[in-house]
PDB file of C-alpha atoms in Angstrom:
ATOM      1  CA  MET A  94     -53.124 -83.648 -19.983  1.00 55.00           C
ATOM      2  CA  LYS A  95     -56.771 -84.646 -19.636  1.00 58.00           C
ATOM      3  CA  SER A  96     -56.603 -83.661 -15.977  1.00 56.00           C
ATOM      4  CA  VAL A  97     -55.360 -80.168 -16.837  1.00 51.00           C
ATOM      5  CA  ASN A  98     -58.031 -79.674 -19.534  1.00 54.00           C
ATOM      6  CA  LEU A  99     -60.736 -80.915 -17.172  1.00 55.00           C
ATOM      7  CA  ARG A 100     -59.560 -78.458 -14.493  1.00 58.00           C
ATOM      8  CA  ILE A 101     -59.614 -75.586 -16.996  1.00 56.00           C
ATOM      9  CA  VAL A 102     -63.138 -76.510 -18.124  1.00 50.00           C
ATOM     10  CA  LEU A 103     -64.343 -76.811 -14.520  1.00 50.00           C
ATOM     11  CA  LEU A 104     -62.725 -73.496 -13.612  1.00 49.00           C
ATOM     12  CA  ALA A 105     -64.372 -71.825 -16.628  1.00 51.00           C
ATOM     13  CA  VAL A 106     -67.782 -73.281 -15.674  1.00 48.00           C
ATOM     14  CA  ILE A 107     -67.408 -72.081 -12.080  1.00 53.00           C
ATOM     15  CA  MET A 108     -66.387 -68.594 -13.249  1.00 51.00           C
ATOM     16  CA  VAL A 109     -69.381 -68.362 -15.584  1.00 47.00           C
ATOM     17  CA  MET A 110     -71.750 -69.531 -12.837  1.00 49.00           C
ATOM     18  CA  PHE A 111     -70.228 -67.130 -10.313  1.00 48.00           C
ATOM     19  CA  SER A 112     -70.373 -64.165 -12.704  1.00 48.00           C
ATOM     20  CA  GLY A 113     -74.036 -64.948 -13.434  1.00 50.00           C
ATOM     21  CA  LEU A 114     -74.730 -65.004  -9.716  1.00 45.00           C
ATOM     22  CA  LEU A 115     -73.051 -61.641  -9.278  1.00 43.00           C
ATOM     23  CA  LEU A 116     -74.960 -60.130 -12.170  1.00 46.00           C
ATOM     24  CA  SER A 117     -78.322 -61.465 -10.983  1.00 49.00           C
ATOM     25  CA  ASN A 118     -77.766 -60.109  -7.455  1.00 54.00           C
ATOM     26  CA  GLY A 119     -76.616 -56.705  -8.737  1.00 56.00           C
ATOM     27  CA  ALA A 120     -79.669 -56.087 -10.924  1.00 63.00           C
ATOM     28  CA  THR A 121     -81.051 -52.556 -10.862  1.00 70.00           C
ATOM     29  CA  LEU A 122     -84.551 -51.267 -11.366  1.00 81.00           C
ATOM     30  CA  ASP A 123     -85.146 -49.295 -14.522  1.00 85.00           C
ATOM     31  CA  TRP A 124     -87.737 -46.600 -13.723  1.00 87.00           C
ATOM     32  CA  LYS A 125     -89.761 -44.961 -16.468  1.00 83.00           C
ATOM     33  CA  GLU A 126     -92.013 -41.945 -16.085  1.00 83.00           C
ATOM     34  CA  ARG A 127     -95.440 -42.640 -17.558  1.00 78.00           C
ATOM     35  CA  ASN A 128     -96.683 -39.879 -19.851  1.00 70.00           C
ATOM     36  CA  PRO A 129     -99.176 -38.625 -20.490  1.00 68.00           C
ATOM     37  CA  THR A 130    -100.558 -39.058 -17.009  1.00 79.00           C
ATOM     38  CA  PRO A 131    -104.268 -38.460 -16.523  1.00 83.00           C
ATOM     39  CA  THR A 132    -103.628 -35.799 -13.867  1.00 88.00           C
ATOM     40  CA  SER A 133    -101.140 -33.180 -12.767  1.00 90.00           C
ATOM     41  CA  ASN A 134    -102.474 -33.322  -9.187  1.00 92.00           C
ATOM     42  CA  ASN A 135    -100.296 -34.606  -6.343  1.00 94.00           C
ATOM     43  CA  LEU A 136    -100.661 -38.333  -5.622  1.00 95.00           C
ATOM     44  CA  TYR A 137    -100.310 -39.584  -2.042  1.00 95.00           C
ATOM     45  CA  ASP A 138    -100.940 -43.309  -1.895  1.00 95.00           C
ATOM     46  CA  ILE A 139    -101.204 -46.392  -4.079  1.00 96.00           C
ATOM     47  CA  VAL A 140    -102.417 -49.952  -3.575  1.00 97.00           C
ATOM     48  CA  TYR A 141    -102.723 -53.118  -5.635  1.00 97.00           C
ATOM     49  CA  GLY A 142    -105.748 -55.397  -5.391  1.00 96.00           C
ATOM     50  CA  ASN A 143    -108.272 -57.202  -7.566  1.00 95.00           C
ATOM     51  CA  CYS A 144    -105.692 -57.338 -10.419  1.00 96.00           C
ATOM     52  CA  ARG A 145    -105.314 -53.549 -10.657  1.00 96.00           C
ATOM     53  CA  PHE A 146    -103.521 -50.548  -9.185  1.00 96.00           C
ATOM     54  CA  VAL A 147    -105.397 -47.643  -7.567  1.00 96.00           C
ATOM     55  CA  ALA A 148    -103.751 -44.295  -6.725  1.00 96.00           C
ATOM     56  CA  VAL A 149    -105.246 -41.333  -4.822  1.00 96.00           C
ATOM     57  CA  GLY A 150    -104.426 -37.634  -4.514  1.00 95.00           C
ATOM     58  CA  ASP A 151    -105.465 -33.981  -4.496  1.00 95.00           C
ATOM     59  CA  MET A 152    -108.770 -32.527  -5.693  1.00 94.00           C
ATOM     60  CA  GLY A 153    -110.726 -35.801  -5.745  1.00 94.00           C
ATOM     61  CA  THR A 154    -108.080 -37.618  -7.779  1.00 95.00           C
ATOM     62  CA  LEU A 155    -108.632 -41.371  -8.022  1.00 96.00           C
ATOM     63  CA  LEU A 156    -106.772 -43.266 -10.744  1.00 95.00           C
ATOM     64  CA  TYR A 157    -106.762 -46.934 -11.743  1.00 95.00           C
ATOM     65  CA  SER A 158    -104.610 -49.096 -13.981  1.00 95.00           C
ATOM     66  CA  PHE A 159    -104.498 -52.776 -14.877  1.00 95.00           C
ATOM     67  CA  SER A 160    -100.836 -52.687 -15.916  1.00 93.00           C
ATOM     68  CA  GLY A 161     -99.350 -49.774 -13.953  1.00 91.00           C
ATOM     69  CA  ARG A 162     -98.320 -48.259 -17.298  1.00 90.00           C
ATOM     70  CA  PHE A 163    -101.575 -46.756 -18.556  1.00 91.00           C
ATOM     71  CA  TRP A 164    -103.841 -44.925 -16.122  1.00 93.00           C
ATOM     72  CA  LYS A 165    -107.462 -43.781 -16.224  1.00 93.00           C
ATOM     73  CA  LYS A 166    -109.407 -41.383 -14.027  1.00 93.00           C
ATOM     74  CA  SER A 167    -112.103 -42.770 -11.785  1.00 92.00           C
ATOM     75  CA  ARG A 168    -115.465 -41.129 -11.327  1.00 83.00           C
ATOM     76  CA  VAL A 169    -116.071 -39.532  -7.944  1.00 89.00           C
ATOM     77  CA  ASP A 170    -118.276 -36.666  -6.821  1.00 87.00           C
ATOM     78  CA  THR A 171    -115.922 -34.682  -4.568  1.00 91.00           C
ATOM     79  CA  ASN A 172    -113.036 -32.231  -4.749  1.00 92.00           C
ATOM     80  CA  ASP A 173    -111.694 -33.281  -1.338  1.00 94.00           C
ATOM     81  CA  HIS A 174    -108.106 -34.477  -1.237  1.00 95.00           C
ATOM     82  CA  PHE A 175    -107.753 -38.262  -0.979  1.00 95.00           C
ATOM     83  CA  TYR A 176    -104.953 -39.105   1.454  1.00 95.00           C
ATOM     84  CA  SER A 177    -104.926 -42.879   1.515  1.00 96.00           C
ATOM     85  CA  VAL A 178    -106.292 -46.020  -0.112  1.00 97.00           C
ATOM     86  CA  THR A 179    -106.240 -49.690   0.875  1.00 97.00           C
ATOM     87  CA  TYR A 180    -107.549 -52.968  -0.487  1.00 97.00           C
ATOM     88  CA  GLY A 181    -109.193 -55.670   1.575  1.00 95.00           C
ATOM     89  CA  ASP A 182    -112.319 -57.733   1.959  1.00 91.00           C
ATOM     90  CA  TYR A 183    -112.781 -57.660  -1.864  1.00 93.00           C
ATOM     91  CA  HIS A 184    -112.962 -53.874  -2.249  1.00 95.00           C
ATOM     92  CA  PHE A 185    -110.935 -50.668  -2.232  1.00 97.00           C
ATOM     93  CA  THR A 186    -111.419 -48.150   0.586  1.00 96.00           C
ATOM     94  CA  ALA A 187    -110.163 -44.550   0.400  1.00 96.00           C
ATOM     95  CA  ILE A 188    -110.290 -41.649   2.858  1.00 94.00           C
ATOM     96  CA  THR A 189    -110.438 -37.922   2.120  1.00 94.00           C
ATOM     97  CA  SER A 190    -108.991 -34.916   3.923  1.00 92.00           C
ATOM     98  CA  GLU A 191    -112.451 -34.396   5.451  1.00 91.00           C
ATOM     99  CA  GLY A 192    -112.674 -37.944   6.827  1.00 91.00           C
ATOM    100  CA  ALA A 193    -115.101 -39.231   4.201  1.00 93.00           C
ATOM    101  CA  ILE A 194    -114.841 -42.930   3.380  1.00 94.00           C
ATOM    102  CA  TYR A 195    -115.322 -43.984  -0.254  1.00 95.00           C
ATOM    103  CA  THR A 196    -115.416 -47.580  -1.499  1.00 95.00           C
ATOM    104  CA  SER A 197    -115.178 -49.303  -4.863  1.00 96.00           C
ATOM    105  CA  PHE A 198    -115.085 -52.923  -6.019  1.00 95.00           C
ATOM    106  CA  THR A 199    -113.311 -52.077  -9.281  1.00 95.00           C
ATOM    107  CA  GLY A 200    -111.414 -48.837  -8.580  1.00 94.00           C
ATOM    108  CA  ARG A 201    -113.422 -47.201 -11.359  1.00 94.00           C
ATOM    109  CA  ARG A 202    -116.667 -46.043  -9.725  1.00 94.00           C
ATOM    110  CA  TRP A 203    -116.611 -44.865  -6.126  1.00 95.00           C
ATOM    111  CA  THR A 204    -119.392 -44.379  -3.583  1.00 94.00           C
ATOM    112  CA  LYS A 205    -119.277 -42.282  -0.425  1.00 94.00           C
ATOM    113  CA  ARG A 206    -120.153 -44.621   2.437  1.00 92.00           C
ATOM    114  CA  SER A 207    -119.517 -42.878   5.747  1.00 88.00           C
ATOM    115  CA  ASP A 208    -117.486 -40.322   7.643  1.00 86.00           C
ATOM    116  CA  VAL A 209    -114.880 -41.066  10.276  1.00 89.00           C
ATOM    117  CA  ALA A 210    -115.669 -39.129  13.430  1.00 83.00           C
ATOM    118  CA  PRO A 211    -112.798 -36.745  14.205  1.00 83.00           C
ATOM    119  CA  VAL A 212    -110.939 -37.157  17.478  1.00 81.00           C
ATOM    120  CA  GLY A 213    -109.643 -33.865  18.812  1.00 76.00           C
ATOM    121  CA  ASN A 214    -110.153 -32.281  15.377  1.00 77.00           C
ATOM    122  CA  ARG A 215    -108.048 -35.031  13.779  1.00 85.00           C
ATOM    123  CA  ILE A 216    -108.968 -37.658  11.189  1.00 89.00           C
ATOM    124  CA  PRO A 217    -106.957 -40.568   9.766  1.00 92.00           C
ATOM    125  CA  ARG A 218    -104.328 -39.610   7.193  1.00 92.00           C
ATOM    126  CA  LYS A 219    -103.519 -43.214   6.311  1.00 95.00           C
ATOM    127  CA  ILE A 220    -105.686 -46.320   6.283  1.00 95.00           C
ATOM    128  CA  ARG A 221    -104.588 -49.920   5.898  1.00 96.00           C
ATOM    129  CA  TYR A 222    -106.374 -53.270   5.757  1.00 96.00           C
ATOM    130  CA  ILE A 223    -104.237 -55.736   7.653  1.00 94.00           C
ATOM    131  CA  ASN A 224    -105.080 -59.158   9.023  1.00 92.00           C
ATOM    132  CA  SER A 225    -108.865 -58.634   8.611  1.00 93.00           C
ATOM    133  CA  LEU A 226    -108.754 -55.255  10.374  1.00 95.00           C
ATOM    134  CA  TYR A 227    -108.869 -51.708   9.012  1.00 95.00           C
ATOM    135  CA  ILE A 228    -106.513 -49.352  10.848  1.00 95.00           C
ATOM    136  CA  GLY A 229    -106.537 -45.565  10.512  1.00 94.00           C
ATOM    137  CA  LEU A 230    -103.508 -43.503  11.522  1.00 95.00           C
ATOM    138  CA  GLY A 231    -103.400 -39.777  12.195  1.00 93.00           C
ATOM    139  CA  GLU A 232    -101.639 -36.848  13.756  1.00 92.00           C
ATOM    140  CA  TRP A 233    -101.053 -36.447  17.507  1.00 91.00           C
ATOM    141  CA  GLY A 234    -101.081 -40.222  17.987  1.00 93.00           C
ATOM    142  CA  LYS A 235    -104.696 -40.562  16.877  1.00 93.00           C
ATOM    143  CA  LEU A 236    -105.673 -44.112  15.914  1.00 94.00           C
ATOM    144  CA  TRP A 237    -108.890 -45.739  14.667  1.00 94.00           C
ATOM    145  CA  THR A 238    -109.912 -49.329  13.896  1.00 94.00           C
ATOM    146  CA  SER A 239    -112.765 -50.850  11.919  1.00 94.00           C
ATOM    147  CA  THR A 240    -113.869 -54.372  11.061  1.00 93.00           C
ATOM    148  CA  ASP A 241    -115.795 -53.272   7.943  1.00 92.00           C
ATOM    149  CA  GLY A 242    -114.052 -50.067   6.795  1.00 90.00           C
ATOM    150  CA  LEU A 243    -117.250 -48.069   7.343  1.00 90.00           C
ATOM    151  CA  ASN A 244    -117.717 -47.844  11.112  1.00 91.00           C
ATOM    152  CA  TRP A 245    -114.584 -46.583  12.838  1.00 92.00           C
ATOM    153  CA  THR A 246    -113.739 -46.707  16.561  1.00 93.00           C
ATOM    154  CA  PRO A 247    -111.183 -44.310  18.082  1.00 93.00           C
ATOM    155  CA  ARG A 248    -108.396 -46.067  20.021  1.00 91.00           C
ATOM    156  CA  GLU A 249    -105.726 -44.875  22.430  1.00 87.00           C
ATOM    157  CA  SER A 250    -102.232 -45.170  20.999  1.00 92.00           C
ATOM    158  CA  GLY A 251    -100.387 -43.807  24.021  1.00 91.00           C
ATOM    159  CA  SER A 252     -98.366 -41.542  21.728  1.00 94.00           C
ATOM    160  CA  GLY A 253     -98.584 -37.877  20.817  1.00 92.00           C
ATOM    161  CA  SER A 254     -96.659 -38.279  17.553  1.00 94.00           C
ATOM    162  CA  THR A 255     -97.990 -38.419  14.007  1.00 94.00           C
ATOM    163  CA  LEU A 256     -98.439 -42.090  13.102  1.00 95.00           C
ATOM    164  CA  SER A 257     -97.091 -42.899   9.640  1.00 95.00           C
ATOM    165  CA  ASP A 258     -97.670 -46.556   8.766  1.00 95.00           C
ATOM    166  CA  VAL A 259     -98.654 -49.956  10.135  1.00 96.00           C
ATOM    167  CA  ILE A 260     -97.819 -53.553   9.303  1.00 94.00           C
ATOM    168  CA  TYR A 261     -98.659 -56.968  10.723  1.00 94.00           C
ATOM    169  CA  GLY A 262     -96.218 -59.843  11.116  1.00 94.00           C
ATOM    170  CA  GLY A 263     -95.181 -62.493  13.587  1.00 93.00           C
ATOM    171  CA  GLY A 264     -98.480 -62.131  15.457  1.00 93.00           C
ATOM    172  CA  LEU A 265     -97.913 -58.415  16.074  1.00 95.00           C
ATOM    173  CA  TYR A 266     -99.240 -55.135  14.666  1.00 93.00           C
ATOM    174  CA  VAL A 267     -96.416 -52.582  14.471  1.00 96.00           C
ATOM    175  CA  ILE A 268     -96.991 -48.849  13.909  1.00 95.00           C
ATOM    176  CA  VAL A 269     -94.226 -46.353  13.160  1.00 95.00           C
ATOM    177  CA  GLY A 270     -94.386 -42.597  13.363  1.00 95.00           C
ATOM    178  CA  LEU A 271     -92.519 -39.330  13.558  1.00 95.00           C
ATOM    179  CA  GLY A 272     -89.826 -38.830  16.164  1.00 94.00           C
ATOM    180  CA  GLY A 273     -88.860 -42.512  16.111  1.00 95.00           C
ATOM    181  CA  THR A 274     -92.232 -43.705  17.389  1.00 95.00           C
ATOM    182  CA  VAL A 275     -92.741 -47.476  17.362  1.00 96.00           C
ATOM    183  CA  LEU A 276     -95.976 -48.931  18.781  1.00 95.00           C
ATOM    184  CA  THR A 277     -96.984 -52.592  19.012  1.00 95.00           C
ATOM    185  CA  SER A 278    -100.228 -54.450  19.655  1.00 92.00           C
ATOM    186  CA  GLU A 279    -101.182 -58.119  19.555  1.00 87.00           C
ATOM    187  CA  ASP A 280    -104.820 -57.454  18.644  1.00 78.00           C
ATOM    188  CA  GLY A 281    -104.701 -54.078  16.855  1.00 78.00           C
ATOM    189  CA  ALA A 282    -107.200 -52.544  19.306  1.00 72.00           C
TER     190      ALA A 282
END
């Protein structure tokens, strides 16, 4: 009798553990729209660094938030569209539709630092700080690198496609782009 009761208890424990495992693996994300937002402008990119979020978008829109729930507008003296933002080397770096580079330590006050020289009338649409290197990606396979985020060097990608994003892992930089483009580099140059 004790053997049967022990088996029932063990079976019940295993079922409870298994059901908890199933529930924890099947968890869903509960998304909530944050209103009021400080802008109705389009937003194109977001990054997290220095214990805060920074988002960028149309008409000089730069937003920051410590929690991701409540957002404030940053101060910037431009109406250019901001396409991309990254965090690295203890500061935020953002790029506008005109190729202007803005930086900020806090995400609140921004300063124009430099302009990326266009290559074939193209400028970076996305910038990332990866493995101590800034990488700018653009249309028609245009690619730029920078060690400080201010002085940018055009590079040959070998592709004519729009480059969408870049990541570093396993000792390799990997870029993806339109039309199934995948590019790799060991040094990012």
